[in-house]
mmCIF file of C-alpha atoms in Angstrom:
data_model
loop_
_atom_site.group_PDB
_atom_site.id
_atom_site.type_symbol
_atom_site.label_atom_id
_atom_site.label_comp_id
_atom_site.label_asym_id
_atom_site.label_seq_id
_atom_site.Cartn_x
_atom_site.Cartn_y
_atom_site.Cartn_z
ATOM 1 C CA MET M 1257 130.033 96.989 82.361
ATOM 2 C CA SER M 1258 132.371 94.179 82.674
ATOM 3 C CA ASP M 1259 130.790 94.340 86.172
ATOM 4 C CA LEU M 1260 127.117 93.568 85.251
ATOM 5 C CA ARG M 1261 128.756 89.988 83.961
ATOM 6 C CA ASP M 1262 131.644 89.397 86.376
ATOM 7 C CA PRO M 1263 131.276 90.282 89.975
ATOM 8 C CA ALA M 1264 133.818 88.319 90.926
ATOM 9 C CA LEU M 1265 134.159 89.299 94.657
ATOM 10 C CA TYR M 1266 130.330 87.900 95.114
ATOM 11 C CA ASP M 1267 129.767 83.857 94.853
ATOM 12 C CA ALA M 1268 125.840 84.303 95.536
ATOM 13 C CA LEU M 1269 123.343 86.636 97.122
ATOM 14 C CA LEU M 1270 121.602 85.948 99.860
ATOM 15 C CA LEU M 1271 117.607 86.672 100.228
ATOM 16 C CA LEU M 1272 117.197 87.366 103.739
ATOM 17 C CA SER M 1273 113.179 87.670 105.109
ATOM 18 C CA PHE M 1274 111.359 87.279 108.427
ATOM 19 C CA GLY M 1275 109.146 84.748 107.676
ATOM 20 C CA GLY M 1276 105.695 83.466 107.792
ATOM 21 C CA PRO M 1277 103.780 80.533 108.472
ATOM 22 C CA GLU M 1278 102.255 78.274 105.896
ATOM 23 C CA GLY M 1279 99.248 76.557 107.473
ATOM 24 C CA PRO M 1280 96.804 76.277 110.550
ATOM 25 C CA ASP M 1281 99.319 74.646 112.403
ATOM 26 C CA ASP M 1282 102.087 76.802 111.093
ATOM 27 C CA VAL M 1283 100.841 80.227 112.909
ATOM 28 C CA VAL M 1284 102.032 79.596 116.899
ATOM 29 C CA PRO M 1285 105.446 77.279 115.993
ATOM 30 C CA PHE M 1286 105.817 80.567 114.210
ATOM 31 C CA LEU M 1287 104.201 83.146 116.445
ATOM 32 C CA ALA M 1288 106.904 81.114 119.152
ATOM 33 C CA ASN M 1289 109.681 81.896 117.462
ATOM 34 C CA VAL M 1290 109.251 85.554 116.552
ATOM 35 C CA THR M 1291 108.508 86.322 120.230
ATOM 36 C CA ARG M 1292 111.187 83.791 122.144
ATOM 37 C CA GLY M 1293 112.882 84.651 125.392
ATOM 38 C CA ARG M 1294 109.807 87.095 126.474
ATOM 39 C CA GLY M 1295 107.825 84.303 127.933
ATOM 40 C CA ILE M 1296 105.120 84.815 126.353
ATOM 41 C CA PRO M 1297 102.563 81.767 126.863
ATOM 42 C CA GLU M 1298 100.406 79.505 124.291
ATOM 43 C CA GLU M 1299 97.007 80.821 124.488
ATOM 44 C CA ARG M 1300 98.332 84.631 124.238
ATOM 45 C CA LEU M 1301 100.732 83.800 121.346
ATOM 46 C CA LYS M 1302 96.831 82.281 119.895
ATOM 47 C CA GLU M 1303 95.263 85.078 120.282
ATOM 48 C CA VAL M 1304 97.585 87.169 118.992
ATOM 49 C CA GLY M 1305 97.972 84.723 115.313
ATOM 50 C CA LYS M 1306 93.975 85.692 115.011
ATOM 51 C CA HIS M 1307 94.922 87.342 111.698
ATOM 52 C CA TYR M 1308 97.159 84.886 110.961
ATOM 53 C CA PHE M 1309 93.684 82.373 110.923
ATOM 54 C CA LEU M 1310 91.874 84.405 109.389
ATOM 55 C CA PHE M 1311 93.666 83.846 105.812
ATOM 56 C CA GLY M 1312 93.971 80.405 106.988
ATOM 57 C CA GLY M 1313 96.958 80.522 108.810
ATOM 58 C CA VAL M 1314 99.014 81.831 106.195
ATOM 59 C CA SER M 1315 101.669 84.665 105.413
ATOM 60 C CA PRO M 1316 101.516 85.215 101.697
ATOM 61 C CA ILE M 1317 104.920 86.922 102.610
ATOM 62 C CA ASN M 1318 106.858 83.147 101.577
ATOM 63 C CA GLY M 1319 104.640 82.810 98.579
ATOM 64 C CA GLN M 1320 105.631 86.699 98.222
ATOM 65 C CA ASN M 1321 109.605 85.978 98.344
ATOM 66 C CA ARG M 1322 108.919 82.760 95.955
ATOM 67 C CA ILE M 1323 108.038 85.140 93.497
ATOM 68 C CA LEU M 1324 110.721 87.691 93.986
ATOM 69 C CA LEU M 1325 113.405 84.888 94.171
ATOM 70 C CA ASP M 1326 111.799 83.854 90.429
ATOM 71 C CA ALA M 1327 112.201 87.675 89.223
ATOM 72 C CA LEU M 1328 115.823 88.075 90.521
ATOM 73 C CA ARG M 1329 117.448 84.975 89.226
ATOM 74 C CA LYS M 1330 115.138 85.896 85.374
ATOM 75 C CA ASP M 1331 117.140 89.223 86.381
ATOM 76 C CA PHE M 1332 120.153 88.083 87.105
ATOM 77 C CA ALA M 1333 120.159 86.013 83.539
ATOM 78 C CA GLU M 1334 118.847 87.989 81.441
ATOM 79 C CA HIS M 1335 121.481 90.310 82.188
ATOM 80 C CA GLY M 1336 124.785 88.281 82.042
ATOM 81 C CA LEU M 1337 125.190 88.316 86.309
ATOM 82 C CA ASP M 1338 125.866 84.705 86.629
ATOM 83 C CA LEU M 1339 125.098 84.773 90.780
ATOM 84 C CA PRO M 1340 123.366 81.782 92.514
ATOM 85 C CA VAL M 1341 120.556 83.617 94.478
ATOM 86 C CA TYR M 1342 119.659 81.384 97.740
ATOM 87 C CA TRP M 1343 116.357 82.061 100.545
ATOM 88 C CA GLY M 1344 116.728 82.188 104.272
ATOM 89 C CA ASN M 1345 114.539 83.379 107.085
ATOM 90 C CA ARG M 1346 114.595 84.594 110.387
ATOM 91 C CA ASN M 1347 111.789 82.944 112.310
ATOM 92 C CA TRP M 1348 110.378 80.159 109.851
ATOM 93 C CA ALA M 1349 111.557 78.191 106.556
ATOM 94 C CA PRO M 1350 113.603 78.133 105.408
ATOM 95 C CA TYR M 1351 115.397 79.305 108.339
ATOM 96 C CA LEU M 1352 118.825 81.282 107.509
ATOM 97 C CA THR M 1353 121.260 78.842 109.422
ATOM 98 C CA ASP M 1354 119.821 75.350 107.177
ATOM 99 C CA THR M 1355 120.997 78.099 103.968
ATOM 100 C CA LEU M 1356 123.925 79.393 104.796
ATOM 101 C CA ARG M 1357 124.806 75.412 106.257
ATOM 102 C CA GLU M 1358 123.299 74.674 102.513
ATOM 103 C CA MET M 1359 125.397 77.906 101.323
ATOM 104 C CA VAL M 1360 128.857 77.239 102.424
ATOM 105 C CA THR M 1361 128.592 73.292 101.232
ATOM 106 C CA ALA M 1362 127.999 74.554 97.694
ATOM 107 C CA GLY M 1363 131.355 76.006 98.378
ATOM 108 C CA HIS M 1364 129.722 79.793 98.361
ATOM 109 C CA ARG M 1365 132.837 81.950 101.052
ATOM 110 C CA ARG M 1366 131.554 85.338 99.585
ATOM 111 C CA ILE M 1367 127.820 86.133 100.012
ATOM 112 C CA ALA M 1368 125.645 89.261 99.024
ATOM 113 C CA VAL M 1369 123.143 89.627 101.749
ATOM 114 C CA LEU M 1370 119.489 91.509 100.763
ATOM 115 C CA ALA M 1371 117.482 91.597 103.780
ATOM 116 C CA THR M 1372 113.494 92.560 103.208
ATOM 117 C CA SER M 1373 113.634 95.582 105.198
ATOM 118 C CA ALA M 1374 114.131 99.084 103.531
ATOM 119 C CA TYR M 1375 114.823 101.353 106.027
ATOM 120 C CA ALA M 1376 117.083 101.926 109.423
ATOM 121 C CA SER M 1377 115.883 100.480 112.211
ATOM 122 C CA TYR M 1378 116.931 97.583 114.629
ATOM 123 C CA SER M 1379 114.582 95.131 113.806
ATOM 124 C CA GLY M 1380 114.657 96.459 110.292
ATOM 125 C CA CYS M 1381 118.561 95.848 109.878
ATOM 126 C CA ARG M 1382 120.669 95.101 112.787
ATOM 127 C CA GLN M 1383 118.658 92.431 113.979
ATOM 128 C CA TYR M 1384 118.476 90.764 110.961
ATOM 129 C CA ARG M 1385 122.531 91.505 111.061
ATOM 130 C CA GLU M 1386 122.598 89.964 114.799
ATOM 131 C CA ASN M 1387 120.650 86.376 112.856
ATOM 132 C CA LEU M 1388 123.494 86.884 110.747
ATOM 133 C CA ALA M 1389 125.920 86.843 113.634
ATOM 134 C CA GLU M 1390 123.609 83.627 115.134
ATOM 135 C CA SER M 1391 124.184 81.630 111.887
ATOM 136 C CA LEU M 1392 127.149 82.416 111.285
ATOM 137 C CA ALA M 1393 128.557 81.093 114.872
ATOM 138 C CA VAL M 1394 126.678 77.846 114.253
ATOM 139 C CA LEU M 1395 128.374 76.963 111.159
ATOM 140 C CA GLU M 1396 132.060 77.858 113.149
ATOM 141 C CA ALA M 1397 130.679 75.484 116.065
ATOM 142 C CA GLU M 1398 129.984 72.647 113.345
ATOM 143 C CA GLY M 1399 133.435 73.239 112.188
ATOM 144 C CA LEU M 1400 132.094 74.254 108.166
ATOM 145 C CA PRO M 1401 134.033 76.983 106.919
ATOM 146 C CA VAL M 1402 132.608 80.861 107.722
ATOM 147 C CA PRO M 1403 131.586 82.743 104.936
ATOM 148 C CA ARG M 1404 132.305 86.466 104.267
ATOM 149 C CA VAL M 1405 128.167 87.802 105.086
ATOM 150 C CA ASP M 1406 127.935 91.510 103.390
ATOM 151 C CA LYS M 1407 124.562 92.965 103.383
ATOM 152 C CA LEU M 1408 123.650 95.727 100.690
ATOM 153 C CA ARG M 1409 122.748 99.066 101.249
ATOM 154 C CA HIS M 1410 119.389 100.424 102.506
ATOM 155 C CA TYR M 1411 117.245 100.548 99.151
ATOM 156 C CA PHE M 1412 113.998 103.280 100.482
ATOM 157 C CA ASN M 1413 114.535 105.520 98.072
ATOM 158 C CA HIS M 1414 116.663 103.776 94.895
ATOM 159 C CA PRO M 1415 114.461 104.704 91.971
ATOM 160 C CA GLY M 1416 113.704 101.083 91.596
ATOM 161 C CA PHE M 1417 112.315 101.188 94.862
ATOM 162 C CA VAL M 1418 110.449 104.580 94.448
ATOM 163 C CA GLU M 1419 109.548 104.627 91.015
ATOM 164 C CA PRO M 1420 106.967 101.569 91.094
ATOM 165 C CA MET M 1421 105.238 102.734 94.370
ATOM 166 C CA THR M 1422 104.401 106.119 92.355
ATOM 167 C CA GLU M 1423 103.067 104.394 89.743
ATOM 168 C CA GLY M 1424 100.749 102.867 92.205
ATOM 169 C CA VAL M 1425 99.644 106.088 94.079
ATOM 170 C CA LEU M 1426 98.590 107.119 90.390
ATOM 171 C CA ALA M 1427 96.541 104.098 89.522
ATOM 172 C CA ALA M 1428 94.912 103.791 93.358
ATOM 173 C CA LEU M 1429 94.374 107.642 92.768
ATOM 174 C CA ALA M 1430 93.083 106.936 89.236
ATOM 175 C CA ASP M 1431 90.846 104.617 90.693
ATOM 176 C CA LEU M 1432 88.827 107.027 92.746
ATOM 177 C CA PRO M 1433 85.569 108.799 92.364
ATOM 178 C CA ASP M 1434 85.837 111.641 89.938
ATOM 179 C CA ASP M 1435 84.600 114.071 92.827
ATOM 180 C CA ALA M 1436 86.780 112.064 95.793
ATOM 181 C CA ARG M 1437 89.677 112.563 94.349
ATOM 182 C CA GLU M 1438 89.801 116.513 93.990
ATOM 183 C CA GLY M 1439 89.834 116.380 97.965
ATOM 184 C CA ALA M 1440 91.800 112.824 98.666
ATOM 185 C CA HIS M 1441 94.305 112.569 101.164
ATOM 186 C CA LEU M 1442 98.018 110.484 100.717
ATOM 187 C CA ALA M 1443 98.460 108.528 103.921
ATOM 188 C CA PHE M 1444 101.770 106.630 104.057
ATOM 189 C CA THR M 1445 102.038 104.277 105.912
ATOM 190 C CA THR M 1446 105.176 101.848 107.531
ATOM 191 C CA HIS M 1447 105.447 99.477 110.847
ATOM 192 C CA SER M 1448 105.190 101.616 114.146
ATOM 193 C CA ILE M 1449 108.146 100.498 116.476
ATOM 194 C CA PRO M 1450 108.969 102.252 120.179
ATOM 195 C CA THR M 1451 110.130 105.724 120.240
ATOM 196 C CA SER M 1452 113.058 105.206 121.530
ATOM 197 C CA ALA M 1453 114.043 102.648 118.525
ATOM 198 C CA ALA M 1454 113.496 105.257 116.291
ATOM 199 C CA ASP M 1455 115.664 107.871 118.311
ATOM 200 C CA THR M 1456 118.074 105.954 117.628
ATOM 201 C CA SER M 1457 117.608 104.404 114.501
ATOM 202 C CA GLY M 1458 120.295 104.560 111.963
ATOM 203 C CA PRO M 1459 123.931 105.995 112.825
ATOM 204 C CA GLU M 1460 124.527 108.277 116.115
ATOM 205 C CA ASP M 1461 125.233 111.326 113.409
ATOM 206 C CA ALA M 1462 121.272 110.603 113.045
ATOM 207 C CA HIS M 1463 120.037 110.080 116.204
ATOM 208 C CA GLY M 1464 117.902 111.998 117.688
ATOM 209 C CA ASP M 1465 113.449 112.622 117.174
ATOM 210 C CA GLY M 1466 112.521 109.373 115.494
ATOM 211 C CA GLY M 1467 116.036 109.048 113.962
ATOM 212 C CA ALA M 1468 117.007 107.685 110.685
ATOM 213 C CA TYR M 1469 113.543 105.594 110.356
ATOM 214 C CA VAL M 1470 111.217 109.176 110.187
ATOM 215 C CA ALA M 1471 113.689 110.822 108.352
ATOM 216 C CA GLN M 1472 113.899 108.188 105.277
ATOM 217 C CA HIS M 1473 110.482 107.260 105.827
ATOM 218 C CA LEU M 1474 109.984 110.879 105.762
ATOM 219 C CA ASP M 1475 112.303 111.595 102.821
ATOM 220 C CA VAL M 1476 110.270 108.757 100.197
ATOM 221 C CA ALA M 1477 107.165 110.499 101.443
ATOM 222 C CA ARG M 1478 107.952 113.944 100.028
ATOM 223 C CA VAL M 1479 109.056 111.887 96.686
ATOM 224 C CA ILE M 1480 106.240 110.259 95.915
ATOM 225 C CA VAL M 1481 104.103 113.996 96.817
ATOM 226 C CA ASP M 1482 106.587 115.358 94.295
ATOM 227 C CA ALA M 1483 106.960 112.956 91.538
ATOM 228 C CA VAL M 1484 102.464 112.803 91.415
ATOM 229 C CA ARG M 1485 102.065 116.339 91.672
ATOM 230 C CA GLU M 1486 104.158 116.862 88.388
ATOM 231 C CA ARG M 1487 101.807 113.947 86.527
ATOM 232 C CA THR M 1488 98.755 115.222 87.778
ATOM 233 C CA GLY M 1489 99.834 119.265 87.981
ATOM 234 C CA THR M 1490 97.954 118.707 91.771
ATOM 235 C CA ALA M 1491 99.648 119.256 94.965
ATOM 236 C CA TYR M 1492 97.691 116.157 97.379
ATOM 237 C CA PRO M 1493 97.660 116.677 101.253
ATOM 238 C CA TRP M 1494 99.656 113.968 103.128
ATOM 239 C CA GLN M 1495 101.537 112.613 106.120
ATOM 240 C CA LEU M 1496 103.114 109.639 107.585
ATOM 241 C CA VAL M 1497 101.210 107.600 109.905
ATOM 242 C CA TYR M 1498 101.777 104.427 111.472
ATOM 243 C CA GLN M 1499 100.281 100.873 111.931
ATOM 244 C CA SER M 1500 101.343 97.270 112.965
ATOM 245 C CA ARG M 1501 101.730 98.373 116.677
ATOM 246 C CA SER M 1502 102.258 95.134 119.442
ATOM 247 C CA GLY M 1503 103.795 96.499 122.560
ATOM 248 C CA ALA M 1504 102.799 97.085 125.716
ATOM 249 C CA PRO M 1505 100.560 100.032 126.195
ATOM 250 C CA HIS M 1506 102.977 101.561 128.827
ATOM 251 C CA ILE M 1507 105.878 102.129 125.907
ATOM 252 C CA PRO M 1508 106.049 104.331 123.440
ATOM 253 C CA TRP M 1509 105.588 104.054 120.212
ATOM 254 C CA LEU M 1510 105.439 106.262 116.998
ATOM 255 C CA GLU M 1511 102.191 107.670 115.958
ATOM 256 C CA PRO M 1512 99.063 108.562 114.695
ATOM 257 C CA ASP M 1513 97.771 104.834 113.641
ATOM 258 C CA ILE M 1514 95.633 104.582 110.567
ATOM 259 C CA CYS M 1515 92.658 103.661 112.352
ATOM 260 C CA ASP M 1516 92.824 106.869 114.263
ATOM 261 C CA HIS M 1517 93.660 109.303 111.449
ATOM 262 C CA LEU M 1518 91.485 107.758 108.370
ATOM 263 C CA GLU M 1519 88.842 109.527 110.976
ATOM 264 C CA THR M 1520 91.105 112.788 111.587
ATOM 265 C CA VAL M 1521 91.742 113.389 108.430
ATOM 266 C CA ARG M 1522 87.677 112.783 107.354
ATOM 267 C CA ASP M 1523 86.961 115.161 110.400
ATOM 268 C CA GLU M 1524 89.027 117.824 108.772
ATOM 269 C CA GLY M 1525 86.703 117.245 105.244
ATOM 270 C CA ALA M 1526 88.738 114.718 103.312
ATOM 271 C CA ARG M 1527 86.906 113.205 100.433
ATOM 272 C CA ALA M 1528 89.067 109.933 100.167
ATOM 273 C CA VAL M 1529 92.070 108.482 101.795
ATOM 274 C CA VAL M 1530 94.783 106.599 99.374
ATOM 275 C CA MET M 1531 97.094 104.305 101.918
ATOM 276 C CA VAL M 1532 100.503 104.012 100.740
ATOM 277 C CA PRO M 1533 102.487 101.793 102.615
ATOM 278 C CA ILE M 1534 106.055 102.972 101.880
ATOM 279 C CA GLY M 1535 107.226 100.856 104.540
ATOM 280 C CA PHE M 1536 106.686 97.705 103.084
ATOM 281 C CA VAL M 1537 108.765 95.569 100.749
ATOM 282 C CA SER M 1538 105.439 92.834 99.700
ATOM 283 C CA ASP M 1539 101.935 92.415 100.540
ATOM 284 C CA HIS M 1540 102.188 90.184 103.869
ATOM 285 C CA MET M 1541 100.408 90.250 106.882
ATOM 286 C CA GLU M 1542 100.777 93.302 108.141
ATOM 287 C CA VAL M 1543 99.363 94.896 104.408
ATOM 288 C CA LEU M 1544 96.552 92.464 104.231
ATOM 289 C CA TYR M 1545 95.219 92.464 108.003
ATOM 290 C CA ASP M 1546 95.934 96.208 109.505
ATOM 291 C CA LEU M 1547 95.178 97.982 106.001
ATOM 292 C CA ASP M 1548 93.091 95.753 103.868
ATOM 293 C CA THR M 1549 90.779 94.417 106.130
ATOM 294 C CA GLU M 1550 91.003 97.163 109.290
ATOM 295 C CA ALA M 1551 92.052 100.260 108.388
ATOM 296 C CA THR M 1552 89.660 99.660 105.041
ATOM 297 C CA ALA M 1553 86.795 98.316 107.850
ATOM 298 C CA LYS M 1554 87.400 101.826 109.415
ATOM 299 C CA ALA M 1555 87.499 103.583 106.393
ATOM 300 C CA ALA M 1556 83.780 102.015 105.932
ATOM 301 C CA GLU M 1557 82.287 103.081 109.159
ATOM 302 C CA ILE M 1558 83.158 106.686 108.458
ATOM 303 C CA GLY M 1559 81.915 107.100 105.557
ATOM 304 C CA LEU M 1560 85.174 107.503 103.762
ATOM 305 C CA PRO M 1561 86.151 106.284 100.117
ATOM 306 C CA VAL M 1562 90.296 104.298 100.317
ATOM 307 C CA ARG M 1563 92.195 103.196 98.323
ATOM 308 C CA ARG M 1564 95.191 101.033 99.208
ATOM 309 C CA SER M 1565 98.613 101.144 96.368
ATOM 310 C CA PRO M 1566 100.278 98.310 96.166
ATOM 311 C CA THR M 1567 103.624 97.418 97.203
ATOM 312 C CA VAL M 1568 106.687 97.389 95.352
ATOM 313 C CA GLY M 1569 106.792 92.983 95.524
ATOM 314 C CA ALA M 1570 108.807 91.184 93.058
ATOM 315 C CA ASP M 1571 107.764 94.446 90.389
ATOM 316 C CA PRO M 1572 110.770 94.083 86.923
ATOM 317 C CA ARG M 1573 112.605 97.789 88.632
ATOM 318 C CA PHE M 1574 112.968 96.150 92.039
ATOM 319 C CA ALA M 1575 115.343 92.953 90.212
ATOM 320 C CA ALA M 1576 117.023 95.245 88.519
ATOM 321 C CA ALA M 1577 117.886 97.457 91.502
ATOM 322 C CA VAL M 1578 118.903 94.631 93.743
ATOM 323 C CA ARG M 1579 121.680 93.615 90.760
ATOM 324 C CA GLU M 1580 122.086 97.199 90.640
ATOM 325 C CA LEU M 1581 123.096 97.325 94.269
ATOM 326 C CA VAL M 1582 125.311 93.794 93.966
ATOM 327 C CA VAL M 1583 127.082 95.559 91.072
ATOM 328 C CA GLU M 1584 127.733 99.171 93.282
ATOM 329 C CA ARG M 1585 128.953 96.911 95.815
ATOM 330 C CA THR M 1586 131.297 94.803 93.860
ATOM 331 C CA ALA M 1587 133.174 98.191 92.088
ATOM 332 C CA ALA M 1588 132.938 100.168 96.115
ATOM 333 C CA GLU M 1589 134.675 96.406 97.327
ATOM 334 C CA ARG M 1590 137.478 96.329 94.550
ATOM 335 C CA GLY M 1591 137.888 100.116 95.170
ATOM 336 C CA ARG M 1592 136.102 101.464 92.126
ATOM 337 C CA ALA M 1593 134.578 104.792 91.935
ATOM 338 C CA VAL M 1594 131.058 104.112 91.614
ATOM 339 C CA GLU M 1595 127.806 106.082 91.434
ATOM 340 C CA ARG M 1596 125.300 104.964 93.656
ATOM 341 C CA CYS M 1597 121.679 105.498 92.423
ATOM 342 C CA ALA M 1598 119.238 107.663 95.227
ATOM 343 C CA LEU M 1599 116.340 109.497 95.287
ATOM 344 C CA GLY M 1600 115.063 112.737 97.938
ATOM 345 C CA ALA M 1601 117.191 114.958 99.705
ATOM 346 C CA LEU M 1602 119.020 111.877 101.943
ATOM 347 C CA GLY M 1603 121.241 110.141 99.656
ATOM 348 C CA PRO M 1604 122.495 106.689 98.952
ATOM 349 C CA SER M 1605 123.088 105.131 102.555
ATOM 350 C CA HIS M 1606 126.291 103.407 103.670
ATOM 351 C CA ASP M 1607 127.088 100.647 103.099
ATOM 352 C CA LEU M 1608 128.834 99.065 106.205
ATOM 353 C CA CYS M 1609 126.933 100.234 109.288
ATOM 354 C CA PRO M 1610 129.140 101.954 111.894
ATOM 355 C CA VAL M 1611 129.375 101.499 115.160
ATOM 356 C CA GLY M 1612 126.282 102.679 116.987
ATOM 357 C CA CYS M 1613 124.202 102.151 114.704
ATOM 358 C CA CYS M 1614 120.905 101.705 115.632
ATOM 359 C CA PRO M 1615 121.989 99.829 119.079
ATOM 360 C CA PRO M 1616 120.187 97.033 120.984
ATOM 361 C CA ARG M 1617 118.618 97.000 124.397
ATOM 362 C CA ALA M 1618 121.595 94.424 125.075
ATOM 363 C CA PRO M 1619 124.430 94.106 123.051
ATOM 364 C CA LYS M 1620 124.738 91.066 120.481
ATOM 365 C CA PRO M 1621 127.621 90.121 118.318
ATOM 366 C CA ALA M 1622 125.940 91.385 114.881
ATOM 367 C CA ALA M 1623 127.527 90.557 111.322
ATOM 368 C CA ALA M 1624 128.014 92.997 108.526
ATOM 369 C CA GLY M 1625 128.996 96.060 110.079
ATOM 370 C CA ALA M 1626 131.950 97.775 111.486
ATOM 371 C CA ASP M 1627 131.741 95.892 114.806
ATOM 372 C CA SER M 1628 131.422 92.409 113.344
ATOM 373 C CA PRO M 1629 133.191 89.123 114.536
ATOM 374 C CA TYR M 1630 133.427 87.965 111.426
ATOM 375 C CA ALA M 1631 135.631 90.328 109.111
#
């Protein structure tokens, strides 16, 4: 318990997220940041940004992160963990480089990093690590101290992440009419990615059909299904499906899409569907549009009752899980034996991303891994 009150190794926590626009004028510049280097014209960005314009040009992700920041600070204070919490984004203010500059100016030299992505993949892990390396290089070029940054392990199967989702599924099922609930289907959703990126996700020994990305999602889904069966006495049919595809049509991406899946299970006799966004930490734009708007409209069109369970967001159990991850990593860095919380069959993820983990299309430096140029 002494580790709870004296993290010692770490002098700050960085909440690292994707970022999102906070007004109509932000949408196109934000999308330009996201797609930088791809040569996408402004008119195409405006078309892509129509989802944001439907919501006044505001993505909820920044607001969600502010609430999570408050929850983390509250939990840390209540448990005597004197660790300041900062927030930086990859693609919108507050930008990662600016936040790291603020942190080192305040004297922080050993920083734990929590990314708002729970699973292994290039876009969900290594790309964040590349962004960290880019920002550290900027600080170095400016003559500022370069801090040590350690990304906390993947938390997809941590009880503090899984248990709130399980309760959300139970609540969504309870909200269905009795006759529909008896024939309900659970559709676990996550972001579709190119199959080539999925197949090479995770450490090299996990590469293969779907890689660690698919395996981790399937493991979480099984944990939730088993917990729901224990609580309700019903073994609901389920499947892992995908949403938010954004790539070129000729490139294979993970399937089936949630909207196609709704038609399939309706034709197979499902009486209702609960959509479970296990791939997302908060109710950001891809949840609000792709599920609450597009998929829900599709379900209404085909006469299929649907409910959507909530994401974890700032649930106190998730905030507590983050604290536990900091304490766990602190103990591990000190060389102490540590109990790592994990549900399911896969066990806890690695602390340090090994060489060959989620390789990019082109080699780029990445911080917080075995191949990091910043020890």
